Tab-separated table of C-alpha atoms and ligand atoms in Angstrom:
chain	number	residue	atom	x	y	z
S	1	UNK	CA	11.960	-6.195	-15.449
S	2	UNK	CA	13.046	-8.775	-12.885
S	3	UNK	CA	15.023	-8.083	-9.738
S	4	UNK	CA	14.430	-7.049	-6.166
S	5	UNK	CA	12.162	-4.274	-4.914
S	6	UNK	CA	14.838	-1.569	-5.159
S	7	UNK	CA	15.764	-2.520	-8.704
S	8	UNK	CA	12.142	-2.622	-9.801
S	9	UNK	CA	11.358	0.768	-8.253
S	10	UNK	CA	14.184	2.313	-10.261
S	11	UNK	CA	14.152	0.328	-13.525
S	12	UNK	CA	10.688	-1.260	-13.694
S	13	UNK	CA	8.603	-0.727	-16.799
S	14	UNK	CA	11.549	0.302	-18.973
S	15	UNK	CA	11.192	-0.750	-22.555
S	16	UNK	CA	13.226	1.953	-24.248
S	17	UNK	CA	16.451	1.584	-26.147
S	18	UNK	CA	19.539	3.285	-24.795
S	19	UNK	CA	20.159	5.460	-27.853
S	20	UNK	CA	23.254	7.599	-27.514
S	21	UNK	CA	22.268	11.111	-26.577
S	22	UNK	CA	18.745	10.193	-25.510
S	23	UNK	CA	17.871	11.592	-22.087
S	24	UNK	CA	17.894	9.004	-19.310
S	25	UNK	CA	15.139	10.941	-17.561
S	26	UNK	CA	12.308	11.968	-19.856
S	27	UNK	CA	10.820	14.564	-17.532
S	28	UNK	CA	7.144	15.484	-17.581
S	29	UNK	CA	5.651	15.749	-21.055
S	30	UNK	CA	3.589	18.937	-20.933
S	31	UNK	CA	1.322	18.981	-23.954
S	32	UNK	CA	-2.394	18.865	-24.534
S	33	UNK	CA	-2.122	17.973	-28.215
S	34	UNK	CA	0.097	15.848	-30.436
S	35	UNK	CA	0.972	15.901	-34.140
S	36	UNK	CA	-1.712	13.959	-35.969
S	37	UNK	CA	0.035	13.655	-39.334
S	38	UNK	CA	-1.835	13.497	-42.621
S	39	UNK	CA	-5.579	14.041	-42.090
S	40	UNK	CA	-6.538	10.961	-44.128
S	41	UNK	CA	-4.382	8.632	-42.026
S	42	UNK	CA	-4.738	7.302	-38.483
S	43	UNK	CA	-1.630	5.909	-36.855
S	44	UNK	CA	-2.728	3.156	-34.441
S	45	UNK	CA	-1.546	3.708	-30.897
S	46	UNK	CA	-0.231	7.214	-31.532
S	47	UNK	CA	-1.082	9.870	-28.974
S	48	UNK	CA	-3.687	12.357	-30.181
S	49	UNK	CA	-5.077	14.233	-27.156
S	50	UNK	CA	-3.809	14.428	-23.586
S	51	UNK	CA	-7.083	13.572	-21.841
S	52	UNK	CA	-6.681	10.105	-23.394
S	53	UNK	CA	-2.979	9.470	-22.810
S	54	UNK	CA	0.396	10.980	-22.061
S	55	UNK	CA	3.951	9.532	-22.136
S	56	UNK	CA	4.554	10.481	-18.479
S	57	UNK	CA	1.444	8.567	-17.417
S	58	UNK	CA	2.653	5.563	-19.398
S	59	UNK	CA	6.016	5.631	-17.655
S	60	UNK	CA	4.307	5.663	-14.245
S	61	UNK	CA	1.756	3.033	-15.279
S	62	UNK	CA	4.346	0.651	-16.689
S	63	UNK	CA	6.410	0.748	-13.507
S	64	UNK	CA	3.497	0.501	-11.069
S	65	UNK	CA	1.717	-2.060	-13.252
S	66	UNK	CA	4.769	-4.316	-13.176
S	67	UNK	CA	4.926	-3.999	-9.387
S	68	UNK	CA	1.203	-4.780	-9.043
S	69	UNK	CA	1.259	-7.553	-11.650
S	70	UNK	CA	-1.398	-6.166	-14.026
S	71	UNK	CA	-2.082	-3.206	-16.314
S	72	UNK	CA	-2.268	0.068	-14.357
S	73	UNK	CA	-4.305	3.227	-14.939
S	74	UNK	CA	-3.140	6.358	-13.133
S	75	UNK	CA	-5.674	8.748	-11.535
S	76	UNK	CA	-5.200	12.210	-10.011
S	77	UNK	CA	-5.957	10.966	-6.480
S	78	UNK	CA	-6.755	7.811	-4.590
S	79	UNK	CA	-10.408	8.841	-4.455
S	80	UNK	CA	-10.543	9.352	-8.238
S	81	UNK	CA	-9.299	5.758	-8.612
S	82	UNK	CA	-11.764	4.420	-6.037
S	83	UNK	CA	-14.638	6.443	-7.529
S	84	UNK	CA	-13.975	4.940	-10.970
S	85	UNK	CA	-14.156	1.423	-9.523
S	86	UNK	CA	-17.211	2.104	-7.339
S	87	UNK	CA	-19.094	3.688	-10.242
S	88	UNK	CA	-17.893	1.287	-12.921
S	89	UNK	CA	-18.389	-2.071	-11.210
S	90	UNK	CA	-21.743	-1.529	-9.481
S	91	UNK	CA	-25.291	-0.853	-10.610
S	92	UNK	CA	-28.863	-1.723	-9.752
S	93	UNK	CA	-28.796	-5.427	-8.860
S	94	UNK	CA	-24.988	-5.250	-8.574
S	95	UNK	CA	-24.401	-3.647	-5.221
S	96	UNK	CA	-21.221	-3.135	-3.270
S	97	UNK	CA	-19.911	-4.668	-0.057
S	98	UNK	CA	-17.165	-2.571	1.506
S	99	UNK	CA	-15.373	-2.162	4.854
S	100	UNK	CA	-17.177	-0.369	7.671
S	101	UNK	CA	-13.797	0.657	9.125
S	102	UNK	CA	-11.836	1.576	5.987
S	103	UNK	CA	-11.092	4.937	4.419
S	104	UNK	CA	-14.165	7.044	5.210
S	105	UNK	CA	-14.526	8.917	1.911
S	106	UNK	CA	-14.929	5.651	-0.047
S	107	UNK	CA	-17.791	4.730	2.268
S	108	UNK	CA	-19.272	8.230	1.954
S	109	UNK	CA	-19.163	8.035	-1.843
S	110	UNK	CA	-21.000	4.703	-1.831
S	111	UNK	CA	-23.605	5.893	0.652
S	112	UNK	CA	-24.142	9.399	-0.747
S	113	UNK	CA	-23.892	8.705	-4.492
S	114	UNK	CA	-24.583	5.009	-5.161
S	115	UNK	CA	-27.299	4.215	-2.622
S	116	UNK	CA	-29.636	6.993	-3.926
S	117	UNK	CA	-29.405	5.351	-7.384
S	118	UNK	CA	-30.914	2.177	-5.942
S	119	UNK	CA	-27.541	0.441	-5.629
S	120	UNK	CA	-27.270	-1.824	-2.588
S	121	UNK	CA	-24.480	-0.628	-0.255
S	122	UNK	CA	-23.500	-3.041	2.519
S	123	UNK	CA	-20.689	-2.853	5.060
S	124	UNK	CA	-18.547	-5.411	6.870
S	125	UNK	CA	-15.792	-4.832	9.429
S	126	UNK	CA	-12.348	-5.617	8.023
S	127	UNK	CA	-11.756	-8.269	10.676
S	128	UNK	CA	-15.432	-9.347	10.554
S	129	UNK	CA	-17.276	-12.248	8.939
S	130	UNK	CA	-17.166	-11.616	5.174
S	131	UNK	CA	-18.896	-14.905	4.343
S	132	UNK	CA	-21.905	-13.871	6.445
S	133	UNK	CA	-21.865	-10.348	4.972
S	134	UNK	CA	-21.830	-11.767	1.426
S	135	UNK	CA	-24.721	-14.092	2.207
S	136	UNK	CA	-26.742	-11.432	4.059
S	137	UNK	CA	-28.482	-10.010	0.978
S	138	UNK	CA	-28.451	-10.100	-2.807
S	139	UNK	CA	-25.008	-11.014	-4.159
S	140	UNK	CA	-22.968	-7.820	-4.700
S	141	UNK	CA	-21.366	-6.911	-7.999
S	142	UNK	CA	-18.307	-5.537	-6.221
S	143	UNK	CA	-16.529	-6.404	-2.987
S	144	UNK	CA	-13.935	-3.901	-1.826
S	145	UNK	CA	-11.393	-4.650	0.900
S	146	UNK	CA	-8.775	-2.515	2.602
S	147	UNK	CA	-5.993	-4.398	4.359
S	148	UNK	CA	-4.342	-3.354	6.587
S	149	UNK	CA	-7.200	-0.924	7.063
S	150	UNK	CA	-6.864	2.808	7.602
S	151	UNK	CA	-6.896	3.806	10.440
S	152	UNK	CA	-7.431	0.612	12.467
S	153	UNK	CA	-4.637	-1.518	10.928
S	154	UNK	CA	-7.009	-4.498	10.847
S	155	UNK	CA	-6.248	-7.265	8.359
S	156	UNK	CA	-8.476	-9.583	6.317
S	157	UNK	CA	-7.679	-12.663	4.243
S	158	UNK	CA	-7.598	-11.512	0.603
S	159	UNK	CA	-7.259	-15.011	-0.861
S	160	UNK	CA	-10.157	-16.482	1.129
S	161	UNK	CA	-12.459	-13.511	0.430
S	162	UNK	CA	-11.508	-13.571	-3.280
S	163	UNK	CA	-12.795	-17.143	-3.491
S	164	UNK	CA	-16.039	-16.226	-1.710
S	165	UNK	CA	-16.557	-13.086	-3.807
S	166	UNK	CA	-15.957	-14.965	-7.059
S	167	UNK	CA	-18.323	-17.757	-5.999
S	168	UNK	CA	-20.970	-15.040	-5.495
S	169	UNK	CA	-20.212	-13.596	-8.955
S	170	UNK	CA	-18.588	-10.417	-7.604
S	171	UNK	CA	-15.464	-8.556	-8.683
S	172	UNK	CA	-12.956	-8.152	-5.830
S	173	UNK	CA	-11.064	-4.873	-5.433
S	174	UNK	CA	-8.446	-4.275	-2.734
S	175	UNK	CA	-7.368	-0.839	-1.518
S	176	UNK	CA	-3.630	-1.405	-1.185
S	177	UNK	CA	-2.702	2.103	-0.014
S	178	UNK	CA	-1.208	1.223	3.367
S	179	UNK	CA	0.956	-1.559	1.877
S	180	UNK	CA	2.050	-0.187	-1.497
S	181	UNK	CA	2.813	-2.811	-4.167
S	182	UNK	CA	6.045	-3.656	-2.352
S	183	UNK	CA	4.170	-4.639	0.797
S	184	UNK	CA	1.387	-6.669	-0.794
S	185	UNK	CA	0.353	-7.888	-4.244
S	186	UNK	CA	-3.432	-8.369	-4.085
S	187	UNK	CA	-3.682	-9.541	-7.714
S	188	UNK	CA	-1.408	-12.479	-6.808
S	189	UNK	CA	-3.731	-13.224	-3.884
S	190	UNK	CA	-6.759	-13.536	-6.179
S	191	UNK	CA	-8.116	-9.966	-6.322
S	192	UNK	CA	-9.378	-8.622	-9.665
S	193	UNK	CA	-8.520	-4.984	-9.029
S	194	UNK	CA	-6.050	-3.026	-6.921
S	195	UNK	CA	-6.886	0.562	-6.034
S	196	UNK	CA	-4.505	2.844	-4.170
S	197	UNK	CA	-3.842	6.336	-2.998
S	198	UNK	CA	-0.308	6.980	-4.224
S	199	UNK	CA	-0.479	10.262	-2.330
S	200	UNK	CA	0.812	8.220	0.609
S	201	UNK	CA	3.969	6.095	0.726
S	202	UNK	CA	4.239	5.384	-2.987
S	203	UNK	CA	4.901	9.026	-3.899
S	204	UNK	CA	6.078	9.515	-0.378
S	205	UNK	CA	7.124	13.149	-0.121
S	206	UNK	CA	3.860	14.755	0.905
S	207	UNK	CA	3.870	17.075	-2.095
S	208	UNK	CA	1.502	15.446	-4.574
S	209	UNK	CA	-1.836	13.626	-4.770
S	210	UNK	CA	-2.038	10.591	-7.037
S	211	UNK	CA	-3.845	7.270	-7.328
S	212	UNK	CA	-4.129	4.243	-9.556
S	213	UNK	CA	-6.139	1.165	-10.455
S	214	UNK	CA	-4.410	-2.038	-11.591
S	215	UNK	CA	-6.377	-4.953	-12.995
S	216	UNK	CA	-5.766	-8.670	-13.416
S	217	UNK	CA	-8.039	-8.768	-16.484
S	218	UNK	CA	-7.110	-6.501	-19.435
S	219	UNK	CA	-10.844	-6.080	-20.152
S	220	UNK	CA	-11.288	-4.537	-16.702
S	221	UNK	CA	-8.232	-2.352	-17.301
S	222	UNK	CA	-9.682	-1.088	-20.606
S	223	UNK	CA	-12.983	-0.312	-18.914
S	224	UNK	CA	-11.251	1.719	-16.182
S	225	UNK	CA	-9.152	3.560	-18.761
S	226	UNK	CA	-12.209	4.405	-20.855
S	227	UNK	CA	-13.953	5.706	-17.731
S	228	UNK	CA	-10.988	7.985	-17.027
S	229	UNK	CA	-11.007	9.350	-20.578
S	230	UNK	CA	-14.766	9.976	-20.516
S	231	UNK	CA	-14.882	11.264	-16.947
S	232	UNK	CA	-11.917	13.553	-17.514
S	233	UNK	CA	-10.478	13.141	-13.995
S	234	UNK	CA	-6.873	12.981	-15.143
S	235	UNK	CA	-3.560	13.682	-13.405
S	236	UNK	CA	-1.286	16.467	-14.595
S	237	UNK	CA	1.971	15.276	-16.178
S	238	UNK	CA	3.994	17.337	-13.684
S	239	UNK	CA	2.327	15.662	-10.699
S	240	UNK	CA	2.635	12.231	-12.316
S	241	UNK	CA	6.313	12.848	-12.851
S	242	UNK	CA	6.718	13.852	-9.176
S	243	UNK	CA	5.004	10.611	-8.151
S	244	UNK	CA	7.282	8.625	-10.448
S	245	UNK	CA	10.321	10.352	-9.007
S	246	UNK	CA	9.135	9.495	-5.506
S	247	UNK	CA	8.552	5.867	-6.448
S	248	UNK	CA	12.263	5.492	-7.235
S	249	UNK	CA	13.108	5.550	-3.524
S	250	UNK	CA	10.075	3.642	-2.211
S	251	UNK	CA	12.100	0.573	-1.276
S	252	UNK	CA	14.506	2.626	0.853
S	253	UNK	CA	11.809	4.775	2.460
S	254	UNK	CA	9.589	1.819	3.270
S	255	UNK	CA	12.492	0.007	4.903
S	256	UNK	CA	13.241	2.925	7.229
S	257	UNK	CA	9.571	3.589	7.941
S	258	UNK	CA	9.022	-0.061	8.846
S	259	UNK	CA	12.151	-0.076	11.010
S	260	UNK	CA	10.841	3.004	12.838
S	261	UNK	CA	7.348	1.560	13.180
S	262	UNK	CA	8.715	-1.728	14.496
S	263	UNK	CA	10.846	-0.013	17.129
S	264	UNK	CA	8.024	2.330	18.157
S	265	UNK	CA	5.420	-0.429	18.247
S	266	UNK	CA	7.593	-2.470	20.620
S	267	UNK	CA	8.248	0.549	22.834
S	268	UNK	CA	4.552	1.486	22.866
S	269	UNK	CA	3.557	-2.103	23.628
S	270	UNK	CA	5.944	-2.010	26.620
S	271	UNK	CA	4.258	1.177	27.832
S	272	UNK	CA	0.885	-0.529	27.376
S	273	UNK	CA	1.979	-3.613	29.311
S	274	UNK	CA	3.392	-1.385	32.063
S	275	UNK	CA	-0.133	-0.046	32.522
S	276	UNK	CA	0.470	3.497	31.277
S	277	UNK	CA	-1.850	5.732	29.273
S	278	UNK	CA	-0.997	4.031	25.965
S	279	UNK	CA	-3.492	1.348	25.029
S	280	UNK	CA	-4.511	-0.774	22.103
S	281	UNK	CA	-1.255	-0.627	20.122
S	282	UNK	CA	-1.707	-2.218	16.709
S	283	UNK	CA	0.864	-2.861	14.005
S	284	UNK	CA	0.620	-6.023	11.919
S	285	UNK	CA	4.374	-6.590	12.198
S	286	UNK	CA	4.218	-6.960	16.006
S	287	UNK	CA	4.504	-10.677	16.760
S	288	UNK	CA	1.695	-10.488	19.329
S	289	UNK	CA	-0.628	-8.441	17.095
S	290	UNK	CA	-3.939	-10.299	16.560
S	291	UNK	CA	-3.484	-10.036	12.780
S	292	UNK	CA	0.218	-10.908	12.693
S	293	UNK	CA	-0.067	-14.498	11.424
S	294	UNK	CA	-2.467	-13.603	8.608
S	295	UNK	CA	-0.520	-10.461	7.705
S	296	UNK	CA	2.711	-12.438	7.565
S	297	UNK	CA	1.077	-14.910	5.213
S	298	UNK	CA	-0.187	-12.388	2.680
S	299	UNK	CA	2.080	-9.354	3.022
S	300	UNK	CA	5.552	-9.195	1.515
S	301	UNK	CA	6.966	-6.661	3.966
S	302	UNK	CA	5.871	-4.298	6.737
S	303	UNK	CA	5.166	-0.609	6.491
S	304	UNK	CA	5.389	2.421	8.721
S	305	UNK	CA	1.833	3.030	9.942
S	306	UNK	CA	0.654	2.027	13.416
S	307	UNK	CA	-2.068	3.091	15.783
S	308	UNK	CA	-2.591	3.396	19.512
S	309	UNK	CA	-5.158	4.941	21.822
S	310	UNK	CA	-4.676	7.588	24.504
S	311	UNK	CA	-7.360	8.259	27.147
S	312	UNK	CA	-8.890	11.315	25.435
S	313	UNK	CA	-8.415	14.230	23.039
S	314	UNK	CA	-6.541	16.236	25.667
S	315	UNK	CA	-3.957	13.487	26.092
S	316	UNK	CA	-3.378	13.444	22.330
S	317	UNK	CA	-2.992	17.188	22.359
S	318	UNK	CA	-0.503	16.985	25.211
S	319	UNK	CA	1.477	14.239	23.459
S	320	UNK	CA	1.719	16.395	20.336
S	321	UNK	CA	2.823	19.443	22.289
S	322	UNK	CA	5.625	17.412	23.926
S	323	UNK	CA	7.149	16.031	20.718
S	324	UNK	CA	9.332	17.939	18.331
S	325	UNK	CA	9.574	15.364	15.524
S	326	UNK	CA	5.922	14.332	15.206
S	327	UNK	CA	3.738	16.612	13.097
S	328	UNK	CA	0.059	16.938	13.838
S	329	UNK	CA	-1.094	16.154	10.319
S	330	UNK	CA	-3.305	13.825	8.359
S	331	UNK	CA	-2.171	11.637	5.451
S	332	UNK	CA	0.654	9.124	5.913
S	333	UNK	CA	3.618	7.466	4.260
S	334	UNK	CA	5.684	10.669	3.971
S	335	UNK	CA	9.212	11.574	4.963
S	336	UNK	CA	8.112	13.196	8.237
S	337	UNK	CA	6.482	11.350	11.112
S	338	UNK	CA	2.848	12.426	11.485
S	339	UNK	CA	0.141	11.750	14.049
S	340	UNK	CA	-3.546	12.027	13.249
S	341	UNK	CA	-6.370	11.846	15.809
S	342	UNK	CA	-8.843	10.068	13.569
S	343	UNK	CA	-12.064	10.835	15.445
S	344	UNK	CA	-11.730	14.437	14.226
S	345	UNK	CA	-12.602	13.173	10.721
S	346	UNK	CA	-15.652	11.262	11.866
S	347	UNK	CA	-14.101	7.771	11.908
S	348	UNK	CA	-16.051	5.582	14.329
S	349	UNK	CA	-13.075	5.193	16.675
S	350	UNK	CA	-12.283	6.296	20.261
S	351	UNK	CA	-11.551	10.020	20.684
S	352	UNK	CA	-7.962	9.274	21.664
S	353	UNK	CA	-7.107	6.929	18.765
S	354	UNK	CA	-3.949	8.110	17.020
S	355	UNK	CA	-2.768	6.865	13.649
S	356	UNK	CA	0.973	7.338	13.637
S	357	UNK	CA	2.795	7.380	10.327
S	358	UNK	CA	6.513	6.890	10.832
S	359	UNK	CA	8.745	8.959	8.607
S	360	UNK	CA	12.343	8.289	7.670
S	361	UNK	CA	13.953	10.070	10.622
S	362	UNK	CA	16.666	8.131	12.477
S	363	UNK	CA	15.092	5.452	14.625
S	364	UNK	CA	16.865	6.473	17.831
S	365	UNK	CA	15.846	10.116	17.419
S	366	UNK	CA	12.232	9.233	16.769
S	367	UNK	CA	12.090	6.780	19.676
S	368	UNK	CA	13.616	9.306	22.079
S	369	UNK	CA	11.216	11.988	20.957
S	370	UNK	CA	7.930	10.081	20.680
S	371	UNK	CA	8.370	7.652	23.572
S	372	UNK	CA	9.708	10.457	25.754
S	373	UNK	CA	6.596	12.497	25.012
S	374	UNK	CA	4.296	9.569	25.846
S	375	UNK	CA	6.137	8.628	29.046
S	376	UNK	CA	5.647	12.164	30.287
S	377	UNK	CA	1.859	12.010	30.006
G	401	PLP	C1	-5.833	8.524	1.575
G	401	PLP	C2	-6.545	7.289	1.232
G	401	PLP	C3	-7.450	7.239	0.170
G	401	PLP	C4	-7.785	8.498	-0.638
G	401	PLP	O1	-6.718	8.910	-1.394
G	401	PLP	P1	-6.518	10.448	-1.887
G	401	PLP	O2	-5.248	10.360	-2.648
G	401	PLP	O3	-6.468	11.284	-0.663
G	401	PLP	O4	-7.700	10.758	-2.740
G	401	PLP	C5	-8.048	6.048	-0.129
G	401	PLP	N1	-7.801	4.928	0.589
G	401	PLP	C6	-6.954	4.929	1.626
G	401	PLP	C7	-6.717	3.671	2.380
G	401	PLP	C8	-6.309	6.108	1.989
G	401	PLP	O5	-5.480	6.098	3.035
């Protein structure tokens, strides 16, 4: 399916005929078993058991795979997708190099489950020196990036690191959660694998967990799919259908979220420059953001997540008590604006660092509410 982002979100992955009377929306296919036919015959490609495949998964995977630019495998959460890649593409002598400032559970999985198996786990800051980190020990089997990173909104050069990783014999995976496939296409930038938490903006309504892995190489895709079937961590058809339904409006939601984030980032930067309590505002779309030039080069469009730092936990608490539109909640990419003080989860960040996920509220309303609350601090 060709066309712009909106068209692809709605029509992408469609291969069906338009038979008269056929439903336009299939709905979730709720079955654990399928008709097998005559016991002496096997029909190639036919569904046989729902741990292996399901038509609703295929619909989701075709659409997301087209957006990512490679075959997609859906998982029941972002962590299930990341776990499959961390477990499948590492081993003794094939360690992993991953961000020190990315999503903390990915790091915890590597350190708690892979390292005890004798697998080398090394870390590098997203905006750090990846060439030095690659050269600092035995060549890894897997390099995993997250850009822009959660929660710091730091950016790294996917294309340059892909070349270094490949020269070292490693597979490169990129966690594309903060961008979604509309914001960045890591496979086009040279990555081998995309992993994502579709719980966030891709599904976008804060009512479902979902994840996926897309691969440039069909052999990698088959390996990931086989791991899902063996491991049994599979999404329910109902949840997959909810994610697919959410994806239909991703283009519209992302546009409003980015508009809100852009307006807020500028207003927060003004407060920062005026010497108020707001410091360290980061959003890759801000023209004076340290990562702006690189982000502009490799991202297709901006998203709705920014961060800033208040003096301490009490200031964050006061900010939250003064707003009426900003939820105190974790996760991001939903319809409602949400602020999360990340130190509460153990991220190595200042106590007052807030990750702010802009929802799709009207920009003027959100600005009045959030900036008003911050000005009053
Ligand atoms: C939320 C998140 C994950 C984990 O996804 P779940 O769907 O919560 O399992 C992984 N990576 C990033 C960048 C995330 O923000």
